[in-house]
Amino acid sequence: MKQKTVLVMLSGGLDSCYMLYYYLTQTDYAIHAHHISLRYPSEPRWEEEDTASRKIVEYCRSIRAFDYSESRFEIGFKRYVGRDSDTQLLVAAKVAPNLRGEVHLAIGWEKSDFELEVNRQRAKNHVTENLWNALCDSIDYPL
Protein backbone atom coordinates (compact mmCIF):
# COMPACT_ATOMS: atom_id res chain seq x y z
CA MET A 1 0.00 0.00 0.00
CA LYS A 2 1.28 3.46 -0.93
CA GLN A 3 2.24 5.80 1.86
CA LYS A 4 -0.05 8.85 2.09
CA THR A 5 1.73 12.16 2.57
CA VAL A 6 -0.09 15.38 3.34
CA LEU A 7 1.64 18.47 2.01
CA VAL A 8 0.65 21.31 4.33
CA MET A 9 1.24 24.75 2.89
CA LEU A 10 2.22 26.71 6.00
CA SER A 11 1.77 30.49 5.82
CA GLY A 12 2.30 31.29 9.48
CA GLY A 13 -1.34 32.30 9.92
CA LEU A 14 -3.77 30.69 12.33
CA ASP A 15 -5.51 28.59 9.69
CA SER A 16 -2.40 26.86 8.35
CA CYS A 17 -0.82 26.51 11.82
CA TYR A 18 -3.94 24.77 13.08
CA MET A 19 -4.03 22.62 9.96
CA LEU A 20 -0.47 21.40 10.61
CA TYR A 21 -1.31 20.74 14.25
CA TYR A 22 -4.48 18.88 13.26
CA TYR A 23 -2.75 16.56 10.78
CA LEU A 24 0.04 15.82 13.27
CA THR A 25 -2.30 15.03 16.16
CA GLN A 26 -5.32 13.52 14.42
CA THR A 27 -3.75 11.41 11.66
CA ASP A 28 -0.86 9.04 11.17
CA TYR A 29 -0.06 10.32 7.66
CA ALA A 30 3.44 11.37 6.76
CA ILE A 31 3.50 15.17 6.87
CA HIS A 32 5.57 17.59 4.84
CA ALA A 33 5.08 21.27 5.73
CA HIS A 34 6.24 23.90 3.27
CA HIS A 35 6.42 27.63 3.97
CA ILE A 36 6.56 30.22 1.20
CA SER A 37 7.95 33.59 2.15
CA LEU A 38 5.89 35.88 -0.10
CA ARG A 39 7.68 39.19 -0.29
CA TYR A 40 6.03 42.10 -2.03
CA PRO A 41 6.19 45.82 -1.19
CA SER A 42 2.46 46.44 -0.74
CA GLU A 43 2.19 43.96 2.16
CA PRO A 44 5.46 43.63 4.08
CA ARG A 45 4.13 40.92 6.39
CA TRP A 46 6.66 38.27 5.38
CA GLU A 47 8.96 38.79 8.36
CA GLU A 48 6.15 38.05 10.83
CA GLU A 49 4.93 35.09 8.78
CA ASP A 50 8.44 33.63 8.47
CA THR A 51 8.99 33.94 12.23
CA ALA A 52 5.57 32.48 13.04
CA SER A 53 6.09 29.54 10.66
CA ARG A 54 9.44 28.65 12.17
CA LYS A 55 8.05 28.88 15.70
CA ILE A 56 5.09 26.63 14.91
CA VAL A 57 7.40 24.13 13.20
CA GLU A 58 9.64 24.08 16.29
CA TYR A 59 6.62 23.54 18.53
CA CYS A 60 5.02 20.90 16.30
CA ARG A 61 8.22 18.88 16.11
CA SER A 62 7.65 18.10 19.80
CA ILE A 63 4.42 16.35 18.74
CA ARG A 64 6.02 14.04 16.16
CA ALA A 65 8.52 14.07 13.33
CA PHE A 66 7.69 15.62 9.96
CA ASP A 67 9.55 17.14 7.05
CA TYR A 68 9.79 20.87 6.46
CA SER A 69 10.98 23.05 3.61
CA GLU A 70 10.83 26.70 2.64
CA SER A 71 10.92 28.82 -0.49
CA ARG A 72 10.89 32.53 -1.17
CA PHE A 73 9.16 34.65 -3.80
CA GLU A 74 10.11 38.28 -4.18
CA ILE A 75 7.53 40.15 -6.18
CA GLY A 76 9.07 43.46 -7.14
CA PHE A 77 6.12 45.47 -8.34
CA LYS A 78 4.18 47.67 -5.95
CA ARG A 79 0.74 46.16 -6.42
CA TYR A 80 0.46 42.41 -6.14
CA VAL A 81 -2.49 41.20 -8.17
CA GLY A 82 -3.54 37.64 -7.49
CA ARG A 83 -4.29 35.34 -4.62
CA ASP A 84 -1.66 33.98 -2.25
CA SER A 85 -3.34 30.61 -2.64
CA ASP A 86 -2.50 30.62 -6.37
CA THR A 87 1.19 31.01 -5.51
CA GLN A 88 0.84 28.27 -2.90
CA LEU A 89 -0.61 25.95 -5.54
CA LEU A 90 2.24 26.68 -7.95
CA VAL A 91 4.86 25.93 -5.31
CA ALA A 92 2.97 22.87 -4.05
CA ALA A 93 3.02 21.49 -7.58
CA LYS A 94 6.82 21.83 -7.54
CA VAL A 95 7.26 20.35 -4.03
CA ALA A 96 4.85 17.41 -4.37
CA PRO A 97 6.84 15.39 -6.94
CA ASN A 98 9.75 15.33 -4.47
CA LEU A 99 7.67 13.54 -1.84
CA ARG A 100 7.12 9.80 -1.56
CA GLY A 101 3.87 8.01 -2.12
CA GLU A 102 0.43 9.46 -2.59
CA VAL A 103 0.42 13.22 -1.94
CA HIS A 104 -2.59 15.17 -0.69
CA LEU A 105 -2.50 18.95 -0.50
CA ALA A 106 -3.76 21.04 2.41
CA ILE A 107 -4.14 24.81 2.04
CA GLY A 108 -5.75 26.79 4.84
CA TRP A 109 -8.72 29.08 4.41
CA GLU A 110 -10.48 30.98 7.16
CA LYS A 111 -14.21 31.59 7.16
CA SER A 112 -13.49 35.32 6.88
CA ASP A 113 -11.69 34.70 3.57
CA PHE A 114 -15.12 34.11 2.06
CA GLU A 115 -16.43 37.52 3.13
CA LEU A 116 -14.75 38.86 0.00
CA GLU A 117 -16.94 38.48 -3.07
CA VAL A 118 -13.96 37.54 -5.25
CA ASN A 119 -13.22 34.56 -3.01
CA ARG A 120 -16.85 33.43 -2.93
CA GLN A 121 -16.95 33.54 -6.72
CA ARG A 122 -13.66 31.65 -6.98
CA ALA A 123 -15.07 28.93 -4.69
CA LYS A 124 -18.34 28.80 -6.62
CA ASN A 125 -16.44 28.44 -9.91
CA HIS A 126 -13.93 25.91 -8.49
CA VAL A 127 -11.01 28.15 -9.50
CA THR A 128 -8.59 26.76 -6.89
CA GLU A 129 -9.50 23.15 -7.72
CA ASN A 130 -9.22 23.77 -11.47
CA LEU A 131 -5.87 25.54 -11.09
CA TRP A 132 -4.52 22.66 -8.99
CA ASN A 133 -5.70 20.09 -11.54
CA ALA A 134 -4.13 22.07 -14.40
CA LEU A 135 -0.83 22.32 -12.54
CA CYS A 136 -0.85 18.60 -11.78
CA ASP A 137 -1.60 17.83 -15.43
CA SER A 138 1.37 19.94 -16.50
CA ILE A 139 3.87 17.95 -14.42
CA ASP A 140 5.70 14.97 -15.86
CA TYR A 141 5.16 13.07 -12.63
CA PRO A 142 2.10 11.21 -11.36
CA LEU A 143 0.43 13.23 -8.60
Coordinates of C-alpha atoms in Angstrom, one line a residue:
M1 CA 0.0 0.0 0.0
K2 CA 1.3 3.5 -0.9
Q3 CA 2.2 5.8 1.9
K4 CA -0.1 8.8 2.1
T5 CA 1.7 12.2 2.6
V6 CA -0.1 15.4 3.3
L7 CA 1.6 18.5 2.0
V8 CA 0.6 21.3 4.3
M9 CA 1.2 24.8 2.9
L10 CA 2.2 26.7 6.0
S11 CA 1.8 30.5 5.8
G12 CA 2.3 31.3 9.5
G13 CA -1.3 32.3 9.9
L14 CA -3.8 30.7 12.3
D15 CA -5.5 28.6 9.7
S16 CA -2.4 26.9 8.4
C17 CA -0.8 26.5 11.8
Y18 CA -3.9 24.8 13.1
M19 CA -4.0 22.6 10.0
L20 CA -0.5 21.4 10.6
Y21 CA -1.3 20.7 14.3
Y22 CA -4.5 18.9 13.3
Y23 CA -2.7 16.6 10.8
L24 CA 0.0 15.8 13.3
T25 CA -2.3 15.0 16.2
Q26 CA -5.3 13.5 14.4
T27 CA -3.8 11.4 11.7
D28 CA -0.9 9.0 11.2
Y29 CA -0.1 10.3 7.7
A30 CA 3.4 11.4 6.8
I31 CA 3.5 15.2 6.9
H32 CA 5.6 17.6 4.8
A33 CA 5.1 21.3 5.7
H34 CA 6.2 23.9 3.3
H35 CA 6.4 27.6 4.0
I36 CA 6.6 30.2 1.2
S37 CA 7.9 33.6 2.2
L38 CA 5.9 35.9 -0.1
R39 CA 7.7 39.2 -0.3
Y40 CA 6.0 42.1 -2.0
P41 CA 6.2 45.8 -1.2
S42 CA 2.5 46.4 -0.7
E43 CA 2.2 44.0 2.2
P44 CA 5.5 43.6 4.1
R45 CA 4.1 40.9 6.4
W46 CA 6.7 38.3 5.4
E47 CA 9.0 38.8 8.4
E48 CA 6.1 38.0 10.8
E49 CA 4.9 35.1 8.8
D50 CA 8.4 33.6 8.5
T51 CA 9.0 33.9 12.2
A52 CA 5.6 32.5 13.0
S53 CA 6.1 29.5 10.7
R54 CA 9.4 28.7 12.2
K55 CA 8.0 28.9 15.7
I56 CA 5.1 26.6 14.9
V57 CA 7.4 24.1 13.2
E58 CA 9.6 24.1 16.3
Y59 CA 6.6 23.5 18.5
C60 CA 5.0 20.9 16.3
R61 CA 8.2 18.9 16.1
S62 CA 7.7 18.1 19.8
I63 CA 4.4 16.3 18.7
R64 CA 6.0 14.0 16.2
A65 CA 8.5 14.1 13.3
F66 CA 7.7 15.6 10.0
D67 CA 9.6 17.1 7.0
Y68 CA 9.8 20.9 6.5
S69 CA 11.0 23.0 3.6
E70 CA 10.8 26.7 2.6
S71 CA 10.9 28.8 -0.5
R72 CA 10.9 32.5 -1.2
F73 CA 9.2 34.6 -3.8
E74 CA 10.1 38.3 -4.2
I75 CA 7.5 40.2 -6.2
G76 CA 9.1 43.5 -7.1
F77 CA 6.1 45.5 -8.3
K78 CA 4.2 47.7 -5.9
R79 CA 0.7 46.2 -6.4
Y80 CA 0.5 42.4 -6.1
V81 CA -2.5 41.2 -8.2
G82 CA -3.5 37.6 -7.5
R83 CA -4.3 35.3 -4.6
D84 CA -1.7 34.0 -2.3
S85 CA -3.3 30.6 -2.6
D86 CA -2.5 30.6 -6.4
T87 CA 1.2 31.0 -5.5
Q88 CA 0.8 28.3 -2.9
L89 CA -0.6 25.9 -5.5
L90 CA 2.2 26.7 -8.0
V91 CA 4.9 25.9 -5.3
A92 CA 3.0 22.9 -4.1
A93 CA 3.0 21.5 -7.6
K94 CA 6.8 21.8 -7.5
V95 CA 7.3 20.4 -4.0
A96 CA 4.8 17.4 -4.4
P97 CA 6.8 15.4 -6.9
N98 CA 9.8 15.3 -4.5
L99 CA 7.7 13.5 -1.8
R100 CA 7.1 9.8 -1.6
G101 CA 3.9 8.0 -2.1
E102 CA 0.4 9.5 -2.6
V103 CA 0.4 13.2 -1.9
H104 CA -2.6 15.2 -0.7
L105 CA -2.5 19.0 -0.5
A106 CA -3.8 21.0 2.4
I107 CA -4.1 24.8 2.0
G108 CA -5.7 26.8 4.8
W109 CA -8.7 29.1 4.4
E110 CA -10.5 31.0 7.2
K111 CA -14.2 31.6 7.2
S112 CA -13.5 35.3 6.9
D113 CA -11.7 34.7 3.6
F114 CA -15.1 34.1 2.1
E115 CA -16.4 37.5 3.1
L116 CA -14.8 38.9 0.0
E117 CA -16.9 38.5 -3.1
V118 CA -14.0 37.5 -5.2
N119 CA -13.2 34.6 -3.0
R120 CA -16.9 33.4 -2.9
Q121 CA -17.0 33.5 -6.7
R122 CA -13.7 31.7 -7.0
A123 CA -15.1 28.9 -4.7
K124 CA -18.3 28.8 -6.6
N125 CA -16.4 28.4 -9.9
H126 CA -13.9 25.9 -8.5
V127 CA -11.0 28.2 -9.5
T128 CA -8.6 26.8 -6.9
E129 CA -9.5 23.2 -7.7
N130 CA -9.2 23.8 -11.5
L131 CA -5.9 25.5 -11.1
W132 CA -4.5 22.7 -9.0
N133 CA -5.7 20.1 -11.5
A134 CA -4.1 22.1 -14.4
L135 CA -0.8 22.3 -12.5
C136 CA -0.8 18.6 -11.8
D137 CA -1.6 17.8 -15.4
S138 CA 1.4 19.9 -16.5
I139 CA 3.9 18.0 -14.4
D140 CA 5.7 15.0 -15.9
Y141 CA 5.2 13.1 -12.6
P142 CA 2.1 11.2 -11.4
L143 CA 0.4 13.2 -8.6

